[in-house]
Amino acid sequence: MNAVWELTWRELIRKRVTFMAAMMTVIFLVAYWFVANAIASEPQPFPGDLSIGLFSKFISSAMVLTLGFFFGAFAIAFLAIFSSVAAVTGEAEQGVLQSVLARPIPRWKWFMGRWIGFVSYGATYALVLYVAIILICWVETGVIYNLVVLLKSYLLFASVVPLLVSLTMFGSCFLSPLGNGIGMTMLFGMGWLGSTIGRFMGLGKIQLEGLQTLETITGLIKLAMPADTLQQRMLSELFSMSELNGLINLNQDLSVFSISDVPSNSFLIYCAVYTAILFAGAMTVMVRKDY
């Protein structure tokens, strides 16, 4: 199994996935640094008031980080999806799967090795991107966050990787790489759209007669694709939203990037169970299906 996940890393590097991800990440971080500098350079409303200055710096850092992680979440999602999009059916079509499984290695070990390889690869990229975004924010705004808070928020930031890898590998047991990639991308987009509609409803910018129906639909979308909802919980933990109640209305300053409808601990448990079910289902199909 160790050889399989090591082979997965080599395959991703050989196919230049790492090179493309690194190149696009550098371009993103350069552009993000300019944006962070522009936000942090905004003049203070009351430069002589220390307390207002501290709140203003915190708001600036929150805006910088929200923008950074907004686009960072897409990078993590697409990397997790397209790195594992051809994990089963794609390799079966190319004849790779038949040559590997002809050797004395159980199918579940091969599947587990591939899953660990994709997840560890995505989590490593998430760590690099997370640290880079935090460092840029710190350099531009001077706001330093607690180490425990940073660790918790990173775990939530990277938690979408096993979720998306499990879902994509489950889809790859039935769909071709092209169909699986299109399906997973559209599903992720639907999840993001559901969260966006939820934020607008939380801000009171959507007033419809069928609002209850819309809330039900967005709730079902979040259950099917909870990736962006996990992002909301990550930002909530990073900014300690529960402790800021009554002190500052951060959502008013973040506007359309507001952190509303933060998922509870029960929802996090649901996400863990959902990921486990997808993983177990994909492994069961892999073991039983004839390729």
PDB file of C-alpha atoms in Angstrom, residues 86 88-103 110 291:
ATOM      1  CA  ALA A  86      -9.447   9.112 -13.464  1.00  0.00           C
ATOM      2  CA  VAL A  88     -10.540   3.914 -11.402  1.00  0.00           C
ATOM      3  CA  THR A  89     -12.327   3.990 -14.761  1.00  0.00           C
ATOM      4  CA  GLY A  90      -9.596   6.022 -16.456  1.00  0.00           C
ATOM      5  CA  GLU A  91      -6.878   3.572 -15.500  1.00  0.00           C
ATOM      6  CA  ALA A  92      -9.115   0.641 -16.436  1.00  0.00           C
ATOM      7  CA  GLU A  93      -9.628   2.117 -19.914  1.00  0.00           C
ATOM      8  CA  GLN A  94      -5.874   2.579 -20.355  1.00  0.00           C
ATOM      9  CA  GLY A  95      -5.117  -0.952 -19.181  1.00  0.00           C
ATOM     10  CA  VAL A  96      -3.088   0.221 -16.192  1.00  0.00           C
ATOM     11  CA  LEU A  97      -5.514  -1.192 -13.664  1.00  0.00           C
ATOM     12  CA  GLN A  98      -5.441  -4.688 -15.168  1.00  0.00           C
ATOM     13  CA  SER A  99      -1.651  -4.843 -15.110  1.00  0.00           C
ATOM     14  CA  VAL A 100      -1.474  -3.680 -11.480  1.00  0.00           C
ATOM     15  CA  LEU A 101      -4.246  -5.890 -10.111  1.00  0.00           C
ATOM     16  CA  ALA A 102      -2.776  -8.932 -11.827  1.00  0.00           C
ATOM     17  CA  ARG A 103      -0.107  -8.846  -9.147  1.00  0.00           C
ATOM     18  CA  TRP A 110      -4.587  -0.558  -4.022  1.00  0.00           C
ATOM     19  CA  TYR A 291     -12.794  -4.142 -14.721  1.00  0.00           C
TER      20      TYR A 291
END
